Coordinates of C-alpha atoms in Angstrom, one line a residue:
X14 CA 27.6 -61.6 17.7
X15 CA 30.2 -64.4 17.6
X16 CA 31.5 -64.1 21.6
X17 CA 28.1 -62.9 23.6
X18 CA 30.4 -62.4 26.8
X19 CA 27.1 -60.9 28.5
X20 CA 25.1 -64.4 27.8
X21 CA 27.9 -66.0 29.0
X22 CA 28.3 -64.2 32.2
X23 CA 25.0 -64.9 32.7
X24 CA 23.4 -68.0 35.6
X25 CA 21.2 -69.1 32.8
X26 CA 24.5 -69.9 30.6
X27 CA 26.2 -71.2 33.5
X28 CA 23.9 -73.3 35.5
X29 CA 20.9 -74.1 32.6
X30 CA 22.9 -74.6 29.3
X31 CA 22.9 -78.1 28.0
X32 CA 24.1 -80.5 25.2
X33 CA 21.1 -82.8 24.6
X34 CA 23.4 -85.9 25.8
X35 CA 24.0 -84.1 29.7
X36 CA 20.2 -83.4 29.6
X37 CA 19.2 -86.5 28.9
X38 CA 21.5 -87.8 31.5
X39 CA 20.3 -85.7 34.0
X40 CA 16.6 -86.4 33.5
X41 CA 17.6 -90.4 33.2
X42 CA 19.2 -90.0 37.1
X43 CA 16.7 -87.6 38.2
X44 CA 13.8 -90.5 37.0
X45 CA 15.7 -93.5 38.8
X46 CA 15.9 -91.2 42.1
X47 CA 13.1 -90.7 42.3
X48 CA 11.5 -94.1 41.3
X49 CA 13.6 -95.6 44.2
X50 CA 12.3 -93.3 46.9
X51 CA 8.9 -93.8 45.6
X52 CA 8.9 -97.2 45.8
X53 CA 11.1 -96.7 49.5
X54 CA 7.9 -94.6 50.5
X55 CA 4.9 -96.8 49.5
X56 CA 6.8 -100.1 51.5
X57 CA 7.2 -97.4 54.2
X58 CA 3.6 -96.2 54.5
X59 CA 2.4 -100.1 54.0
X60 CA 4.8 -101.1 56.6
X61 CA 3.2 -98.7 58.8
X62 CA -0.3 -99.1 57.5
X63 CA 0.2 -103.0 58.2
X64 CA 1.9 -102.5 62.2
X65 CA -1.5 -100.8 62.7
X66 CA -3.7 -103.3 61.7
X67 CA -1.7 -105.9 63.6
X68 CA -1.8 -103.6 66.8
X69 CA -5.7 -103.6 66.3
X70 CA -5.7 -106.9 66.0
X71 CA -3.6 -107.9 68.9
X72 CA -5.3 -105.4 71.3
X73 CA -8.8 -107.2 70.2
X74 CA -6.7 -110.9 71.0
X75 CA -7.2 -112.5 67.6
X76 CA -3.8 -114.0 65.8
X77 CA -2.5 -112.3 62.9
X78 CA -0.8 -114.9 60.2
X79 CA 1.2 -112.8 57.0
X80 CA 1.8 -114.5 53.9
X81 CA 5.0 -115.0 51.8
X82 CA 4.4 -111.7 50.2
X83 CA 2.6 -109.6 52.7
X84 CA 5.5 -107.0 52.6
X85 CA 6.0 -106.8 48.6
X86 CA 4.9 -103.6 47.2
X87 CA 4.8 -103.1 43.6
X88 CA 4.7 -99.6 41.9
X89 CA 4.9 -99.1 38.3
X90 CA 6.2 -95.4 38.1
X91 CA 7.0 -93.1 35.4
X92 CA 9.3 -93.2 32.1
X93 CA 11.5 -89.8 31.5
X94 CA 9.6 -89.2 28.7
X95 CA 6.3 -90.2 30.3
X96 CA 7.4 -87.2 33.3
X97 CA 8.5 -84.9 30.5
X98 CA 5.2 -84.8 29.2
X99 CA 3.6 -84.1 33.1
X100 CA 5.5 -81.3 32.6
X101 CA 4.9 -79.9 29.6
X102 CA 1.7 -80.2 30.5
X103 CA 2.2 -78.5 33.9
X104 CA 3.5 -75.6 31.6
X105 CA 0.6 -75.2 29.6
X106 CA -1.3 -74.6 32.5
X107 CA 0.3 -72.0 33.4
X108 CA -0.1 -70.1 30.3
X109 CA -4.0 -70.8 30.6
X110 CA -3.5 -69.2 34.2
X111 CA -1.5 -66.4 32.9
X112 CA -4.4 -65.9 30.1
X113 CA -7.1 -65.7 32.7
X114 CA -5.8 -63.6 35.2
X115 CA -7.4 -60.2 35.5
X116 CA -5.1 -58.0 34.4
X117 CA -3.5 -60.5 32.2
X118 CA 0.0 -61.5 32.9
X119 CA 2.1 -60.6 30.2
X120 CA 3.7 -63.5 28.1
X121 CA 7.5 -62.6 29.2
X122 CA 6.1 -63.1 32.7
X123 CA 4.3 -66.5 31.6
X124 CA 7.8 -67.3 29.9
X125 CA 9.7 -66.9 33.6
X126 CA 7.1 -69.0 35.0
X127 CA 7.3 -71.7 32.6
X128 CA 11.3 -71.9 32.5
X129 CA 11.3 -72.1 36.3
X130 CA 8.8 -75.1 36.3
X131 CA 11.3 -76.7 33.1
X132 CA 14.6 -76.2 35.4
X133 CA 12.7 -76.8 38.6
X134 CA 12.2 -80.4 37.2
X135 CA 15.4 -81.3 35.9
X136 CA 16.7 -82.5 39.4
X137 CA 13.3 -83.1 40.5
X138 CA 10.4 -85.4 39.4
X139 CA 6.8 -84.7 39.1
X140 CA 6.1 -88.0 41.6
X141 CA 7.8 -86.2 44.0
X142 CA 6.1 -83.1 43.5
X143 CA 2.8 -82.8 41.3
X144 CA 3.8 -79.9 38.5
X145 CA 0.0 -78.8 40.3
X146 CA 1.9 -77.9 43.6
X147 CA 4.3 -76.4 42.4
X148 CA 3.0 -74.3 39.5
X149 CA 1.2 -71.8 40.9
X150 CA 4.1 -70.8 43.4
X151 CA 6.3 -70.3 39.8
X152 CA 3.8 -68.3 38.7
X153 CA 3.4 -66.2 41.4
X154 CA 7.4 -66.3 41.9
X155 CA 7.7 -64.9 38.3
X156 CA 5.4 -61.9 38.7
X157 CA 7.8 -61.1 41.9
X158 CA 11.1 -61.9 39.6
X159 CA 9.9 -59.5 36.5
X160 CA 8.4 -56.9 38.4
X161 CA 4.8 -57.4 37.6
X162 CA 3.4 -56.6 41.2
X163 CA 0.2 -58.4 41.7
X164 CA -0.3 -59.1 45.6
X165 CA -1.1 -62.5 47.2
X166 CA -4.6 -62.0 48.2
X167 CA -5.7 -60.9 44.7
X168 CA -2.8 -63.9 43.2
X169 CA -5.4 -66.3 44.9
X170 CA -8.3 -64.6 44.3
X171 CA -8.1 -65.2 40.4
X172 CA -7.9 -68.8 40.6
X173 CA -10.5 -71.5 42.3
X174 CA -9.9 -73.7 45.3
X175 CA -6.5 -72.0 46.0
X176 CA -5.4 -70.5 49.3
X177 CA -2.5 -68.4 50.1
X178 CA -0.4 -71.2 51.2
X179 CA -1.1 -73.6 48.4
X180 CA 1.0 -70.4 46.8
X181 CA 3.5 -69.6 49.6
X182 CA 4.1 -73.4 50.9
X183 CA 6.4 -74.7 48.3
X184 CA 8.5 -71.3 47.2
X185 CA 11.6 -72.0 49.2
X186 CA 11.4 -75.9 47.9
X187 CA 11.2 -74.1 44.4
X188 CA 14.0 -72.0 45.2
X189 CA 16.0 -74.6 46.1
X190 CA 15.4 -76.4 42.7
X191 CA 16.5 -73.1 40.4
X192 CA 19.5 -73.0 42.6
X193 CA 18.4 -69.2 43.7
X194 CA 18.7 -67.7 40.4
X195 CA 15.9 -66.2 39.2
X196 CA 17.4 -64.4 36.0
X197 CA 16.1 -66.0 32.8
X198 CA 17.0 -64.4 29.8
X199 CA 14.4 -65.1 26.9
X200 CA 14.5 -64.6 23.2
X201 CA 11.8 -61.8 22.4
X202 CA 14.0 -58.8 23.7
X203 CA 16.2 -60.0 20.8
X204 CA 13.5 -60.4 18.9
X205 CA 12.6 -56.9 19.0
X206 CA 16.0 -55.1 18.1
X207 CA 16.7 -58.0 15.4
X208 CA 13.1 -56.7 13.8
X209 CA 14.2 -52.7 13.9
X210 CA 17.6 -53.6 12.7
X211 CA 16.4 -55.9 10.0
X212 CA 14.4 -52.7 8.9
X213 CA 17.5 -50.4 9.1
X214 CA 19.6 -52.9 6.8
X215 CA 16.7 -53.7 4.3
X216 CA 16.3 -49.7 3.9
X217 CA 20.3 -49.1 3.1
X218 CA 20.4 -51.9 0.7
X219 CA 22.4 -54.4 3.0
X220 CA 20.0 -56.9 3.0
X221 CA 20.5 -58.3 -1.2
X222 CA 18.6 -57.7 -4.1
X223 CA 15.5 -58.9 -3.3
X224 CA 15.3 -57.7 -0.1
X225 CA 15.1 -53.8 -0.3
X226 CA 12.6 -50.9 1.1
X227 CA 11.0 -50.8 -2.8
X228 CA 10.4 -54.6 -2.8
X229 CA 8.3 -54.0 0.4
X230 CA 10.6 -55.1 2.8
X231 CA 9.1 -53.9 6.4
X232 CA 5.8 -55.4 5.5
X233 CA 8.4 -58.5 5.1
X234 CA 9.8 -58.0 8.3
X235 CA 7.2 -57.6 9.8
X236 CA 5.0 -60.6 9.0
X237 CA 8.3 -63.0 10.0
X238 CA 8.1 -60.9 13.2
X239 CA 5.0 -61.7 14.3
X240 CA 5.0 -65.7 13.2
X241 CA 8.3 -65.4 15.1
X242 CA 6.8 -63.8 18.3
X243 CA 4.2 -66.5 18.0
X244 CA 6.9 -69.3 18.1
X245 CA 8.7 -68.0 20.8
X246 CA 5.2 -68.0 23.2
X247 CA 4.9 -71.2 22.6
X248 CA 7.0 -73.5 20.7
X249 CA 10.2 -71.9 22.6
X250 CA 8.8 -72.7 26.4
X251 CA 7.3 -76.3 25.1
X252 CA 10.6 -77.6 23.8
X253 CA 13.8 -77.7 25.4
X254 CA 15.0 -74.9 23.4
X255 CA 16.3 -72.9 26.8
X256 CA 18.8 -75.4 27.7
X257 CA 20.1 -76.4 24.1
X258 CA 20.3 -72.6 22.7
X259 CA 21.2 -69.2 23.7
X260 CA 18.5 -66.6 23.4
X261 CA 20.0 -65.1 19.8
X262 CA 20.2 -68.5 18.1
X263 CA 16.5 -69.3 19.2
X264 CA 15.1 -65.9 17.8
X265 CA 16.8 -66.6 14.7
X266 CA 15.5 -69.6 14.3
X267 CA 11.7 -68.4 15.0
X268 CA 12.3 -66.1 12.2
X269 CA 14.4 -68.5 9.9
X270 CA 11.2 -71.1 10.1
X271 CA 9.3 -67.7 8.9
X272 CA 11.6 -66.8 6.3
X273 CA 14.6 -68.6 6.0
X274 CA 16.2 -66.2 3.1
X275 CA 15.7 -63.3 5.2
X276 CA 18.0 -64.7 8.4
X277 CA 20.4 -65.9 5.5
X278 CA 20.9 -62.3 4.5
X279 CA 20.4 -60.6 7.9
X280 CA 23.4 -63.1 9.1
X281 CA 25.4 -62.3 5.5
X282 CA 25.3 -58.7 6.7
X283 CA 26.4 -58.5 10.3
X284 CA 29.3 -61.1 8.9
X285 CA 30.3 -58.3 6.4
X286 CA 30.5 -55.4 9.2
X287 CA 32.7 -57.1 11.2
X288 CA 36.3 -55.8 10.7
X289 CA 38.8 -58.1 9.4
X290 CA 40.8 -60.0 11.3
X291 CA 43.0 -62.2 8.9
X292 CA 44.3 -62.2 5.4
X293 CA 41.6 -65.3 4.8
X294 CA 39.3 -63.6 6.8
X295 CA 36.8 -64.4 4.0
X296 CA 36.9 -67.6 4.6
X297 CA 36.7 -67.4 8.4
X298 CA 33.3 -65.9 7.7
X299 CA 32.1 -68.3 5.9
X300 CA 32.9 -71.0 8.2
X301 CA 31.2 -69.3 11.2
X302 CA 28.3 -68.6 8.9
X303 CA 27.9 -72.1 8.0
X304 CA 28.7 -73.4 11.2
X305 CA 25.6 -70.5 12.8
X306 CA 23.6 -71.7 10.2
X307 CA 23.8 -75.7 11.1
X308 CA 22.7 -74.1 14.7
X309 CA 20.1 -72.4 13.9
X310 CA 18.1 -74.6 11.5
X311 CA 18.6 -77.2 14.5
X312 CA 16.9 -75.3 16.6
X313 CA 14.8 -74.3 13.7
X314 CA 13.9 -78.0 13.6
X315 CA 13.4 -77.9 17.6
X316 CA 10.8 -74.9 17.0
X317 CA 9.0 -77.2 14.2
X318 CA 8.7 -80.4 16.1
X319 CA 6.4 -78.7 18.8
X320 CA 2.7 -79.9 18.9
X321 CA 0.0 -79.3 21.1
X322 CA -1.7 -81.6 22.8
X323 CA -4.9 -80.0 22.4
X324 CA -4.8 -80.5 18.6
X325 CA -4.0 -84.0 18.9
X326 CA -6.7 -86.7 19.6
X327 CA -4.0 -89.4 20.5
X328 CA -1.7 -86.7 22.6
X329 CA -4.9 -86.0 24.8
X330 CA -5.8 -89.6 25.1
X331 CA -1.7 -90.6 26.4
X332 CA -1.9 -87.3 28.4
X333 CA -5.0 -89.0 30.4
X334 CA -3.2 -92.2 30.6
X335 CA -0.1 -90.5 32.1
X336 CA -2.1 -88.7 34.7
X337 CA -3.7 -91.6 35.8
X338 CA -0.8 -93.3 36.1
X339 CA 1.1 -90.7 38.2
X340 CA -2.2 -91.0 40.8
X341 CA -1.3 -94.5 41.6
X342 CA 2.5 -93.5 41.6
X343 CA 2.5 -90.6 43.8
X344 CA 5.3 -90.4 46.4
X345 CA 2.1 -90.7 49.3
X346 CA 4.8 -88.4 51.6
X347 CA 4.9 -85.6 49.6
X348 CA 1.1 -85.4 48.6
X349 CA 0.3 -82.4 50.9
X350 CA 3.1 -80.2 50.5
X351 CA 1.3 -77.7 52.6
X352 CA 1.4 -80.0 55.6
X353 CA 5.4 -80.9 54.6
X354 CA 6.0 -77.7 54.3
X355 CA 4.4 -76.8 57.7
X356 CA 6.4 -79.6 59.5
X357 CA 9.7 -78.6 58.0
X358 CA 8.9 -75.3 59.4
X359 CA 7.9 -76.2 62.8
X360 CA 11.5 -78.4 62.9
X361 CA 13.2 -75.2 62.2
X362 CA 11.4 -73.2 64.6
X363 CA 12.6 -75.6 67.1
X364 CA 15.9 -76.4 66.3
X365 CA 16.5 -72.5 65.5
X366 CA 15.1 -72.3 69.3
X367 CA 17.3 -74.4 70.8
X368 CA 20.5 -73.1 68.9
X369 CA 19.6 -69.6 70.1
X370 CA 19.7 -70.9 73.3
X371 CA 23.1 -72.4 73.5
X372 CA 24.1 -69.2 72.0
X373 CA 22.9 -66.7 74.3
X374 CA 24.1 -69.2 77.0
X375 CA 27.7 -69.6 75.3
X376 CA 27.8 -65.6 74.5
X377 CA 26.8 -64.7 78.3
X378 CA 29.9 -67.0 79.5
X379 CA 32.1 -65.4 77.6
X380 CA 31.4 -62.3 78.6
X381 CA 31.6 -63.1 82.5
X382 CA 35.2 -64.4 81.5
X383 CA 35.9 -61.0 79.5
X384 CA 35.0 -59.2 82.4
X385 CA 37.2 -61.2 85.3
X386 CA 40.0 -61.0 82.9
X387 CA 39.8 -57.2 82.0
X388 CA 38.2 -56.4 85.3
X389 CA 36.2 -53.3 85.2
X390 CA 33.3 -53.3 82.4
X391 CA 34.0 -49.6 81.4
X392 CA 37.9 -50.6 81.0
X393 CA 40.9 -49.7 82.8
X394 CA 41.9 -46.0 84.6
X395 CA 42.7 -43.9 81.9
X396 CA 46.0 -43.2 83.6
X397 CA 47.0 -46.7 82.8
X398 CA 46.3 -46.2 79.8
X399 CA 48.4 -43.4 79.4
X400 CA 51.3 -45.2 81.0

């Protein structure tokens, strides 16, 4: 409980844990990024957009006269917060996808999806990529990742206006963005043991006074569980809770916001099994218990801070003043990621091509060389060899 040397060997540990000041940082470049090649795009496509129309107007011999500010392109793109919110909404589509698929994808599954979308926009912004392109494919890459085989045709068939490659065409793109690591270790499993052993403690009396199988205890239990399992469907993927917290304290904190005096003595007594280590290990104890405590009611207060948009007039009415504003700030290049994704292919095919070439040309070379030098191709007499 105090060193979780299996979390910490983990890639979510190593490549998605955060303090809120890196995050931040990280979301701040990732904005100004991609704000700059926005912008670079739009003068691009105007540029070329413009050389056009001046072609078509040479060819049919009239003049073409451009003003001061012909060339000036102004895009107003998104804030960090403004693309935070894309996203979050991105991720509560995919729970309403996950809900309406026939047979319904289980909420673990729904909670892969989700994270991949969170990390997958950490280095990447959604005017890049619309979380709508890219959604889907986590979905779909999820169900792969947690062994919940549902095929491609059938993927598709559940939702409207998709094809197969509106799935498929931006998976490696996506891969690239979770840095291949497809592990994500989430809070219910946790949950689930913390709710038997809870059970087991309350029943031998390790739990305090007020907290014993006579007083009612695994009805207890079991009502935090549930508000807790609730929490971490929903509250848990919405927030940032994944990068700030490690599975444990997040669970705790689900259940502390459902019964903070039942976390208080669950903590107390896994503190008092631990052997000691010190003459004041006492005080030790109670140092790390405060200290997990200050933790957990932070992320308690994470948990707490989450609202739906779909509760809230005003977030609905930002939420459709943040989508419209991403339609005008698009990056116009990456708008058909299909087509992107084809053309990236195609380059491959024919750079791969060529490569393969020089190598069978290079490889054939060196064999004729091997063969002059060693002479015969089945080697040399065996009496030679002997010799």
């Amino acid at each position: 409980m105090i060193e979780d040397d299996i979390y910490r060997a983990s890639s979510q540990y190593r490549y998605w844990s955060y303090t809120r000041e890196s995050l931040a940082r990280i979301r701040e470049e990732t904005n100004k990024l991609a704000s700059q090649r926005v912008k670079a795009a739009f003068r691009r496509v105007h540029a070329a957009n413009k050389s056009s129309q001046n072609g078509d107007h040479h060819n049919d011999g009239t003049q073409h006269s451009e003003g001061a500010g012909a060339d000036h392109v102004e895009i107003e793109t998104l804030t960090v917060d403004e693309e935070l919110k894309i996203v979050e909404w991105g991720c509560s589509k995919i729970m309403d996808m996950g809900e309406a698929m026939n047979p319904r994808i289980p909420s673990h599954v729904v909670a892969t999806a989700i994270q991949y979308l969170r990390r997958f926009y950490l280095t990447n912004s959604p005017m890049t990529y619309h979380p709508k392109q890219i959604m889907m494919c986590a979905l779909y890459l999820a169900t792969k990742a947690d062994h919940f085989y549902i095929s491609l045709s059938r993927f598709v068939a559940e939702l409207n206006n998709v094809s197969e490659d509106d799935v498929k065409a931006p998976e490696f793109l996506l891969l690239q963005g979770l840095r291949f690591t497809l592990d994500v270790r989430h809070p219910m499993k946790g949950l689930q043991g913390g709710h038997v052993e809870m059970n087991v403690l309350a029943e031998e009396g390790r739990l305090g006074g007020s907290i014993t199988k006579a007083s009612g205890s695994e009805k207890r239990v079991g009502v935090a569980a549930d508000k807790a399992k609730k929490l971490l469907a929903t509250a848990a993927q919405m927030t940032d809770a994944y990068f700030l917290y490690t599975p444990s304290q997040i669970w705790l904190a689900a259940v502390m916001i459902a019964d903070r005096e039942l976390v208080e003595a669950y903590i107390s007594a896994k503190l008092d099994a631990l052997p000691p280590t010190a003459d004041d290990s006492d005080t030790i104890a109670e140092k790390f218990k405060q200290k997990l405590m200050v933790t957990i009611s932070s992320c308690a207060t994470l948990l707490e801070s989450y609202r739906s948009s779909e509760d809230d007039a005003a977030q609905r009415k930002e939420m459709r003043r943040i989508g419209k504003k991403l339609t005008v700030c698009q990056n116009p290049e990456k708008m058909d990621i299909v087509a992107v994704a084809r053309a990236k292919a195609a380059a491959k095919r024919e750079g791969a091509e060529g490569t393969d070439t020089d190598k069978a040309l290079k490889k054939r070379k060196l064999e004729r060389e091997r063969l002059e030098r060693d002479g015969d191709v089945f080697g040399p007499e065996l009496k030679d060899i002997k010799g």
